Coordinates of C-alpha atoms in Angstrom, one line a residue:
M1 CA 67.7 -20.9 -53.1
S2 CA 64.6 -19.9 -55.0
A3 CA 62.6 -21.6 -57.7
T4 CA 63.0 -19.5 -60.9
S5 CA 62.1 -22.1 -63.5
A6 CA 59.0 -21.9 -65.6
G7 CA 55.9 -23.8 -64.4
P8 CA 54.8 -24.2 -60.8
A9 CA 57.1 -22.5 -58.3
G10 CA 59.6 -24.9 -56.9
A11 CA 59.0 -27.8 -59.4
T12 CA 62.1 -29.5 -60.6
G13 CA 62.9 -32.4 -62.8
S14 CA 63.8 -34.7 -59.9
G15 CA 61.5 -33.5 -57.1
P16 CA 57.7 -33.8 -56.6
A17 CA 55.3 -31.4 -58.2
E18 CA 54.4 -28.3 -56.2
P19 CA 51.1 -28.5 -54.3
S20 CA 48.3 -26.3 -55.3
G21 CA 48.9 -22.7 -54.3
D22 CA 51.5 -21.8 -57.0
L23 CA 53.2 -18.7 -55.7
S24 CA 53.8 -17.4 -59.3
A25 CA 50.2 -16.4 -59.4
Y26 CA 51.0 -13.8 -56.7
G27 CA 54.3 -12.6 -58.2
Y28 CA 56.5 -14.7 -55.9
T29 CA 58.9 -17.6 -56.3
Q30 CA 59.1 -20.6 -53.9
E31 CA 62.0 -19.8 -51.5
L32 CA 60.9 -21.3 -48.2
K33 CA 61.1 -25.1 -47.8
R34 CA 57.8 -27.0 -48.0
G35 CA 57.9 -29.7 -45.3
L36 CA 54.9 -29.3 -43.0
S37 CA 51.9 -31.6 -43.2
L38 CA 48.4 -31.2 -41.7
R39 CA 49.5 -32.9 -38.5
N40 CA 52.6 -30.6 -38.3
L41 CA 50.4 -27.5 -38.6
V42 CA 47.8 -28.7 -36.0
V43 CA 50.7 -29.4 -33.6
Y44 CA 52.2 -26.0 -34.4
G45 CA 49.0 -24.3 -33.7
M46 CA 48.4 -26.2 -30.5
V47 CA 51.9 -25.5 -29.2
F48 CA 51.4 -21.8 -30.0
M49 CA 48.2 -21.7 -28.1
V50 CA 49.7 -23.9 -25.3
P51 CA 47.2 -26.6 -24.1
I52 CA 48.1 -25.7 -20.5
A53 CA 47.9 -21.9 -21.0
P54 CA 45.2 -21.5 -18.3
F55 CA 47.7 -22.8 -15.7
S56 CA 49.4 -19.4 -15.6
I57 CA 46.3 -17.1 -15.8
F58 CA 43.6 -19.1 -14.1
G59 CA 43.5 -16.9 -11.0
G60 CA 43.2 -13.7 -13.0
V61 CA 40.3 -15.1 -15.2
F62 CA 38.7 -16.6 -12.1
D63 CA 38.6 -13.2 -10.4
A64 CA 37.4 -11.3 -13.5
S65 CA 34.6 -13.9 -14.2
R66 CA 33.6 -14.3 -10.6
G67 CA 34.4 -18.0 -10.7
M68 CA 32.9 -18.8 -14.2
V69 CA 36.2 -19.6 -15.9
P70 CA 35.1 -22.5 -18.1
L71 CA 32.1 -20.3 -19.3
T72 CA 34.6 -17.6 -20.2
Y73 CA 36.7 -20.0 -22.3
L74 CA 33.6 -21.4 -24.0
I75 CA 32.6 -17.9 -25.1
G76 CA 36.2 -17.3 -26.1
F77 CA 36.0 -20.3 -28.3
V78 CA 32.8 -19.1 -29.9
A79 CA 34.5 -15.7 -30.5
M80 CA 37.6 -17.3 -32.0
I81 CA 35.8 -19.9 -34.2
F82 CA 34.3 -17.1 -36.4
T83 CA 37.8 -15.6 -36.8
A84 CA 39.2 -19.1 -37.5
V85 CA 36.7 -19.6 -40.3
S86 CA 37.6 -16.3 -41.8
Y87 CA 41.3 -17.3 -41.7
Q88 CA 40.3 -20.6 -43.4
Q89 CA 38.5 -18.8 -46.2
M90 CA 41.3 -16.3 -46.8
S91 CA 44.1 -18.9 -46.6
R92 CA 42.3 -20.8 -49.4
A93 CA 42.1 -17.7 -51.5
F94 CA 45.7 -16.5 -50.9
P95 CA 48.1 -19.3 -49.8
V96 CA 51.0 -17.1 -49.1
A97 CA 53.1 -16.2 -46.1
G98 CA 52.1 -13.1 -44.2
S99 CA 48.9 -14.0 -42.6
V100 CA 46.4 -11.2 -42.1
Y101 CA 48.9 -8.7 -43.7
A102 CA 48.5 -10.6 -47.0
Y103 CA 44.8 -11.2 -46.7
A104 CA 43.8 -7.7 -45.9
G105 CA 46.2 -6.3 -48.5
R106 CA 44.8 -8.5 -51.3
G107 CA 41.2 -8.7 -50.1
I108 CA 40.7 -4.9 -49.3
A109 CA 43.6 -2.7 -50.3
P110 CA 47.4 -2.7 -49.9
P111 CA 47.5 0.2 -47.3
V112 CA 44.9 -1.7 -45.2
G113 CA 47.1 -4.8 -45.5
F114 CA 50.1 -2.8 -44.2
L115 CA 48.1 -1.6 -41.2
A116 CA 46.8 -5.1 -40.5
G117 CA 50.3 -6.4 -40.6
W118 CA 51.5 -3.6 -38.5
A119 CA 48.8 -4.3 -35.9
I120 CA 49.5 -8.0 -35.6
L121 CA 53.2 -7.2 -35.6
L122 CA 52.7 -5.7 -32.2
D123 CA 51.3 -9.1 -31.0
Y124 CA 54.0 -11.1 -32.8
L125 CA 56.9 -9.0 -31.6
L126 CA 55.7 -8.9 -28.0
V127 CA 54.4 -12.5 -27.7
P128 CA 57.9 -14.1 -27.5
T129 CA 58.9 -11.5 -25.0
L130 CA 55.8 -12.2 -22.9
L131 CA 56.5 -15.9 -23.0
Y132 CA 60.1 -15.5 -21.9
V133 CA 59.0 -13.3 -19.0
I134 CA 56.3 -15.9 -18.0
G135 CA 58.8 -18.7 -18.2
A136 CA 61.4 -16.9 -16.2
N137 CA 58.8 -16.0 -13.5
A138 CA 57.7 -19.7 -13.3
M139 CA 61.3 -20.9 -13.0
A140 CA 62.0 -18.4 -10.3
S141 CA 59.4 -20.2 -8.2
V142 CA 61.3 -23.4 -8.7
V143 CA 64.9 -22.2 -8.6
P144 CA 64.8 -18.8 -6.9
V145 CA 68.6 -18.4 -6.6
V146 CA 68.9 -18.0 -10.4
P147 CA 68.0 -14.5 -11.6
Q148 CA 65.1 -14.3 -14.0
Q149 CA 67.3 -12.5 -16.5
V150 CA 69.5 -15.6 -16.8
W151 CA 66.6 -17.7 -17.7
I152 CA 65.5 -15.3 -20.4
V153 CA 68.9 -15.3 -22.1
A154 CA 69.0 -19.1 -22.0
F155 CA 65.5 -19.5 -23.5
V156 CA 66.2 -17.0 -26.3
L157 CA 69.4 -18.8 -27.3
L158 CA 67.8 -22.2 -27.3
N159 CA 64.9 -21.2 -29.5
T160 CA 67.0 -19.3 -31.9
V161 CA 69.3 -22.3 -32.5
V162 CA 66.3 -24.6 -33.1
N163 CA 64.6 -22.2 -35.5
L164 CA 67.8 -21.6 -37.5
R165 CA 68.2 -25.4 -38.1
G166 CA 65.2 -25.5 -40.3
V167 CA 61.4 -26.0 -40.4
E168 CA 61.6 -29.8 -39.9
T169 CA 63.7 -29.4 -36.7
T170 CA 61.1 -26.9 -35.4
A171 CA 58.3 -29.3 -36.3
R172 CA 60.0 -32.2 -34.4
A173 CA 60.6 -30.1 -31.4
N174 CA 57.0 -29.0 -31.4
L175 CA 55.8 -32.6 -31.3
V176 CA 58.0 -33.4 -28.3
F177 CA 56.9 -30.2 -26.4
L178 CA 53.2 -30.9 -27.2
A179 CA 53.5 -34.5 -25.9
A180 CA 55.1 -33.3 -22.7
Q181 CA 52.3 -30.7 -22.1
L182 CA 49.6 -33.2 -22.7
L183 CA 51.1 -35.7 -20.3
V184 CA 51.2 -33.1 -17.5
L185 CA 47.7 -32.1 -18.3
A186 CA 46.5 -35.7 -18.2
V187 CA 48.1 -36.2 -14.8
F188 CA 46.4 -33.1 -13.5
V189 CA 43.0 -34.2 -14.9
V190 CA 43.2 -37.6 -13.3
L191 CA 44.3 -36.3 -9.9
A192 CA 41.7 -33.5 -10.0
V193 CA 38.8 -35.9 -10.8
V194 CA 39.9 -38.2 -7.9
A195 CA 40.2 -35.2 -5.6
I196 CA 36.7 -34.0 -6.5
Q197 CA 35.3 -37.4 -6.0
R198 CA 36.8 -37.5 -2.5
G199 CA 35.4 -34.0 -1.7
V200 CA 38.8 -32.4 -1.2
N201 CA 38.4 -28.8 0.0
G202 CA 34.6 -29.3 -0.1
A203 CA 34.6 -29.9 -3.9
E204 CA 31.5 -31.5 -5.5
W205 CA 30.3 -31.8 -9.1
T206 CA 28.2 -28.8 -10.1
T207 CA 27.5 -26.7 -13.2
L208 CA 28.0 -23.4 -11.3
P209 CA 31.4 -22.7 -13.0
F210 CA 29.5 -22.7 -16.3
Y211 CA 26.7 -20.5 -15.1
N212 CA 26.2 -18.9 -11.7
P213 CA 23.0 -16.9 -11.9
A214 CA 23.9 -14.9 -8.8
E215 CA 27.1 -13.5 -10.4
F216 CA 26.4 -13.6 -14.1
S217 CA 26.3 -10.5 -16.3
T218 CA 27.3 -10.0 -19.9
P219 CA 29.8 -7.1 -19.2
L220 CA 31.4 -9.2 -16.5
V221 CA 32.0 -12.2 -18.8
F222 CA 33.3 -10.1 -21.7
T223 CA 35.7 -8.3 -19.4
A224 CA 37.1 -11.7 -18.3
L225 CA 37.1 -12.7 -21.9
S226 CA 39.5 -9.9 -22.8
V227 CA 42.0 -11.7 -20.5
A228 CA 41.2 -15.3 -21.4
V229 CA 41.3 -14.6 -25.2
L230 CA 45.1 -14.4 -24.9
S231 CA 45.2 -18.2 -24.5
F232 CA 43.6 -18.6 -27.9
L233 CA 46.0 -16.4 -29.7
G234 CA 48.2 -18.5 -31.9
F235 CA 45.9 -20.4 -34.2
D236 CA 46.2 -17.5 -36.6
A237 CA 49.9 -18.0 -36.8
I238 CA 49.3 -21.3 -38.7
S239 CA 48.7 -19.1 -41.7
T240 CA 52.2 -17.6 -41.6
M241 CA 53.5 -21.1 -42.6
S242 CA 51.4 -21.3 -45.8
E243 CA 54.5 -21.3 -48.1
E244 CA 56.0 -24.2 -46.1
T245 CA 53.1 -26.6 -46.2
T246 CA 52.4 -29.7 -48.3
G247 CA 49.1 -31.0 -49.5
G248 CA 47.5 -27.9 -51.1
N249 CA 46.0 -24.6 -50.1
R250 CA 43.2 -26.0 -48.0
V251 CA 45.5 -27.6 -45.4
V252 CA 46.1 -24.4 -43.5
G253 CA 42.4 -23.7 -43.1
R254 CA 41.7 -27.3 -41.8
A255 CA 44.6 -27.1 -39.4
T256 CA 43.4 -23.8 -38.0
I257 CA 39.9 -25.1 -37.2
L258 CA 41.2 -28.4 -35.8
A259 CA 43.8 -26.8 -33.5
L260 CA 41.4 -24.3 -32.2
C261 CA 38.7 -26.9 -31.4
V262 CA 41.1 -29.3 -29.6
V263 CA 42.7 -26.6 -27.5
A264 CA 39.3 -25.1 -26.6
F265 CA 38.1 -28.5 -25.3
L266 CA 41.3 -28.8 -23.2
F267 CA 40.9 -25.3 -21.8
V268 CA 37.3 -25.8 -20.7
L269 CA 38.1 -29.2 -19.2
Q270 CA 41.0 -28.1 -17.0
T271 CA 39.5 -24.9 -15.8
Y272 CA 36.2 -26.6 -15.0
L273 CA 38.0 -29.1 -12.7
A274 CA 40.1 -26.4 -11.2
S275 CA 37.1 -24.2 -10.5
L276 CA 35.3 -27.1 -8.7
L277 CA 38.2 -27.3 -6.3
H278 CA 37.3 -23.8 -5.0
P279 CA 33.6 -24.2 -4.2
G280 CA 31.7 -21.1 -3.1
M281 CA 34.6 -18.8 -4.1
T282 CA 34.1 -16.0 -6.6
A283 CA 37.5 -14.3 -6.2
F284 CA 40.9 -15.0 -4.6
P285 CA 41.8 -13.0 -1.5
D286 CA 44.8 -11.2 -2.9
A287 CA 47.1 -10.9 -5.9
D288 CA 49.6 -13.5 -4.7
A289 CA 46.8 -16.1 -4.2
S290 CA 45.5 -15.2 -7.7
N291 CA 48.9 -15.5 -9.4
N292 CA 49.7 -18.8 -7.8
A293 CA 46.2 -20.3 -7.9
F294 CA 46.9 -23.2 -10.2
Y295 CA 50.1 -24.1 -8.5
D296 CA 48.3 -24.2 -5.1
I297 CA 45.6 -26.4 -6.6
G298 CA 48.3 -28.8 -7.7
R299 CA 49.7 -28.9 -4.2
M300 CA 46.2 -29.3 -2.8
I301 CA 45.3 -32.4 -4.8
A302 CA 48.7 -34.2 -4.9
G303 CA 51.3 -32.4 -2.8
P304 CA 54.3 -30.2 -3.5
W305 CA 55.6 -32.4 -6.3
L306 CA 52.7 -31.6 -8.6
Q307 CA 53.0 -27.9 -7.8
V308 CA 56.6 -28.1 -9.0
V309 CA 55.6 -30.1 -12.1
I310 CA 53.0 -27.6 -13.0
A311 CA 55.4 -24.7 -12.6
L312 CA 58.0 -26.4 -14.8
A313 CA 55.4 -27.2 -17.4
V314 CA 54.4 -23.6 -17.5
A315 CA 58.0 -22.5 -17.8
I316 CA 58.9 -24.9 -20.6
G317 CA 55.5 -24.6 -22.4
A318 CA 55.7 -20.8 -22.5
A319 CA 59.4 -19.9 -22.7
V320 CA 60.5 -22.8 -24.9
A321 CA 57.7 -24.5 -26.8
N322 CA 55.4 -21.5 -27.3
S323 CA 58.2 -19.0 -27.8
L324 CA 59.8 -21.3 -30.4
V325 CA 56.7 -21.2 -32.7
A326 CA 56.1 -17.5 -31.9
Q327 CA 59.6 -16.7 -33.1
A328 CA 59.0 -18.7 -36.3
A329 CA 55.7 -17.0 -37.0
T330 CA 57.1 -13.5 -36.4
S331 CA 60.0 -14.1 -38.7
R332 CA 57.7 -15.3 -41.5
L333 CA 55.6 -12.1 -41.1
L334 CA 58.7 -9.9 -41.3
F335 CA 59.9 -11.9 -44.3
S336 CA 56.6 -11.4 -46.1
M337 CA 56.4 -7.7 -45.4
S338 CA 60.1 -7.1 -46.4
R339 CA 59.5 -9.1 -49.6
D340 CA 56.8 -6.5 -50.5
R341 CA 59.2 -3.7 -49.7
Q342 CA 57.2 -2.7 -46.6
L343 CA 60.1 -3.4 -44.2
P344 CA 63.9 -3.2 -44.7
A345 CA 65.1 -5.5 -47.6
F346 CA 67.7 -7.4 -45.4
L347 CA 64.8 -9.2 -43.7
R348 CA 63.9 -11.1 -46.8
H349 CA 67.2 -13.1 -46.9
I350 CA 66.7 -16.8 -47.0
D351 CA 69.4 -19.2 -45.7
P352 CA 70.5 -21.1 -48.8
V353 CA 70.9 -24.4 -46.9
R354 CA 68.2 -24.4 -44.3
R355 CA 65.8 -22.3 -46.4
V356 CA 64.5 -20.3 -43.4
P357 CA 64.4 -16.4 -43.0
Q358 CA 67.6 -16.3 -41.1
R359 CA 68.0 -12.6 -40.5
A360 CA 64.3 -12.2 -39.5
I361 CA 64.8 -15.0 -37.0
L362 CA 67.9 -13.3 -35.5
L363 CA 66.1 -9.9 -35.4
V364 CA 63.2 -11.4 -33.5
A365 CA 65.6 -13.0 -31.1
G366 CA 67.4 -9.7 -30.5
I367 CA 64.2 -7.8 -29.9
S368 CA 62.8 -10.5 -27.5
L369 CA 66.1 -10.5 -25.6
V370 CA 66.2 -6.7 -25.1
L371 CA 62.5 -6.4 -24.3
G372 CA 62.5 -9.5 -22.1
L373 CA 65.3 -8.1 -19.9
F374 CA 63.6 -4.7 -19.7
F375 CA 60.0 -6.0 -18.9
V376 CA 61.0 -8.7 -16.3
G377 CA 57.9 -9.3 -14.1
Q378 CA 55.5 -7.1 -16.1
I379 CA 53.3 -9.9 -17.4
N380 CA 49.9 -8.1 -17.3
L381 CA 51.1 -5.1 -19.3
L382 CA 52.7 -7.3 -22.0
A383 CA 49.6 -9.5 -22.2
S384 CA 47.2 -6.6 -22.7
L385 CA 49.3 -5.1 -25.5
C386 CA 49.6 -8.4 -27.3
N387 CA 45.8 -8.8 -27.2
F388 CA 45.2 -5.3 -28.7
G389 CA 47.5 -5.9 -31.7
A390 CA 46.0 -9.3 -32.6
L391 CA 42.4 -8.4 -32.1
S392 CA 42.7 -5.2 -34.1
A393 CA 44.2 -7.3 -37.0
F394 CA 41.3 -9.7 -36.7
L395 CA 38.8 -6.9 -37.3
L396 CA 40.5 -6.2 -40.6
L397 CA 40.6 -9.9 -41.4
H398 CA 36.8 -10.1 -41.1
V399 CA 36.4 -7.1 -43.4
S400 CA 38.7 -8.6 -46.0
V401 CA 36.5 -11.7 -46.2
V402 CA 33.4 -9.6 -47.1
S403 CA 35.4 -7.4 -49.4
H404 CA 37.1 -10.2 -51.3
Y405 CA 34.3 -12.7 -51.7
L406 CA 31.1 -10.6 -51.8
L407 CA 32.3 -7.3 -53.3
R408 CA 35.1 -8.3 -55.6
R409 CA 34.1 -11.8 -56.6
R410 CA 30.4 -11.1 -56.2
Q411 CA 29.7 -14.5 -54.8
K412 CA 26.3 -15.3 -53.2
T413 CA 27.8 -17.2 -50.2
Y414 CA 26.2 -15.0 -47.6
G415 CA 26.5 -17.5 -44.7
V416 CA 30.3 -18.1 -44.5
H417 CA 31.3 -14.8 -46.2
L418 CA 28.9 -12.3 -44.5
V419 CA 27.2 -13.7 -41.4
V420 CA 30.4 -15.4 -40.1
P421 CA 32.7 -12.4 -40.5
V422 CA 30.1 -9.9 -39.2
L423 CA 29.5 -11.9 -36.1
G424 CA 33.2 -12.4 -35.6
F425 CA 33.8 -8.6 -36.1
A426 CA 31.1 -7.8 -33.5
I427 CA 32.4 -10.1 -30.9
I428 CA 36.1 -9.1 -31.3
G429 CA 35.0 -5.4 -31.3
Y430 CA 33.2 -5.8 -28.0
V431 CA 36.2 -7.5 -26.5
L432 CA 38.4 -4.7 -27.6
W433 CA 36.0 -2.1 -26.2
N434 CA 36.3 -3.8 -22.8
A435 CA 40.0 -4.2 -22.9
D436 CA 42.4 -2.7 -20.4
V437 CA 42.7 1.1 -20.9
H438 CA 46.5 1.0 -21.0
A439 CA 46.4 -1.6 -23.7
K440 CA 44.0 0.6 -25.8
V441 CA 46.2 3.6 -25.3
G442 CA 49.4 1.7 -26.1
G443 CA 47.8 0.0 -29.1
L444 CA 46.4 3.2 -30.6
V445 CA 49.8 4.8 -30.3
W446 CA 51.4 1.8 -32.1
L447 CA 48.7 2.1 -34.9
A448 CA 49.4 5.9 -35.2
I449 CA 53.1 5.1 -35.7
G450 CA 52.1 2.6 -38.3
C451 CA 50.1 5.2 -40.2
G452 CA 53.2 7.5 -40.1
V453 CA 55.4 4.7 -41.5
L454 CA 52.8 4.0 -44.2
L455 CA 52.8 7.7 -45.3
L456 CA 56.6 7.7 -45.3
L457 CA 56.7 4.6 -47.5
R458 CA 54.3 6.1 -49.9
R459 CA 56.4 9.3 -50.2
M460 CA 59.4 7.1 -50.8
G461 CA 57.6 5.3 -53.6
R462 CA 57.6 2.0 -51.8
S463 CA 53.9 1.3 -51.6
V464 CA 53.0 -2.3 -52.5
S465 CA 50.6 -2.9 -55.3
F466 CA 49.9 -6.7 -55.1
E467 CA 49.5 -6.7 -58.9
A468 CA 49.3 -10.5 -59.1
T469 CA 46.2 -11.3 -57.1
D470 CA 44.8 -14.4 -58.7
S471 CA 42.7 -16.2 -56.1
L472 CA 42.5 -19.9 -55.5
G473 CA 39.6 -19.7 -53.1

């Protein structure tokens, strides 16, 4: 099950040599199966972010930004690219599973790593739940006679079976789901361009969705950004697969940047076209119109069939494709924290055949099922809580870059290791400051609980030391 022989972790007499990023330098052995290429990771990140994510929240972002949805996503991309670069730098330095938990723990201090892991755990534990609820809500618009709870149970069972079959099965499923989403998006883009050319609903080509001087204000855009940023969350999860990649410790960083850039372009393109189809509008008349905005646009440009296709794409993209990779990422974070004795030891169990964190996968499935059934229909609350957890962890990620490269290693690389993380920290901090008040209260309560757990672990003598901290970056 694990590589225990001398030399690079996982190397054997009959198999290929282990890629750079030998886990023995960090006090670990190679237990998870390495089978993911750069392409697999880019697909994984894109599926997690969901190329058609704006379909489900377009109306909300439109209202919050007074019609400047593509501008909001552009700013979101700028905000996230700084964070993606910080992930790239830390994944090169520490190519281990655990994402920001491992980076902050090794780059700053173990207790900070625990709090970073605890913060993003709020995001990772709730994201699958949120996606199941979104998918069930979308399916209810297509098949209203089936209760949403039934859809949630079906989605959880399907994703759990796929994840338990191994990382290669998950990668193949990701490729299929991504192709399906891109096909639906391509159909929408073509039909939307034709509709705009024909002047459907008074549409015409204009740059007002990018900048409307009559409505623009910095607080307005950043408030909208706190909603839109949810669509970008997921590129960070690529780093949770570090111990399952081939090709060296730089692959994770490249995949993170590539996935974010491609998805950002798709977000801006689809929201620009959708915004043009509502000329002169700065807000939808009511909540129902806002929630169903993209579905109604599909019906406007092609008829009821496209409305149904978009709804099905949202359901499958969120509750199957996105939830599949979310469950995988969350299980790897739980595995990493339990391996360092920060969570119960049973979560570090690796299936001897499939070489996946079996018990962590099953725990995530159980939590998602219970929470999904409890929070049916409460999409906005779940979304805001997910945002707080991820963005709080991103703040600590940026600090870890400065701490590791400039303070510990005393490098003079001030551009990528000072300017980038400082700008990323400032933007993420501003978004957090403008986040929903319920999200801030709930998130702070979660962090307070994390501090209590940390103190309890220290009293029990289970604080992690990260003694083997050699850096490859």
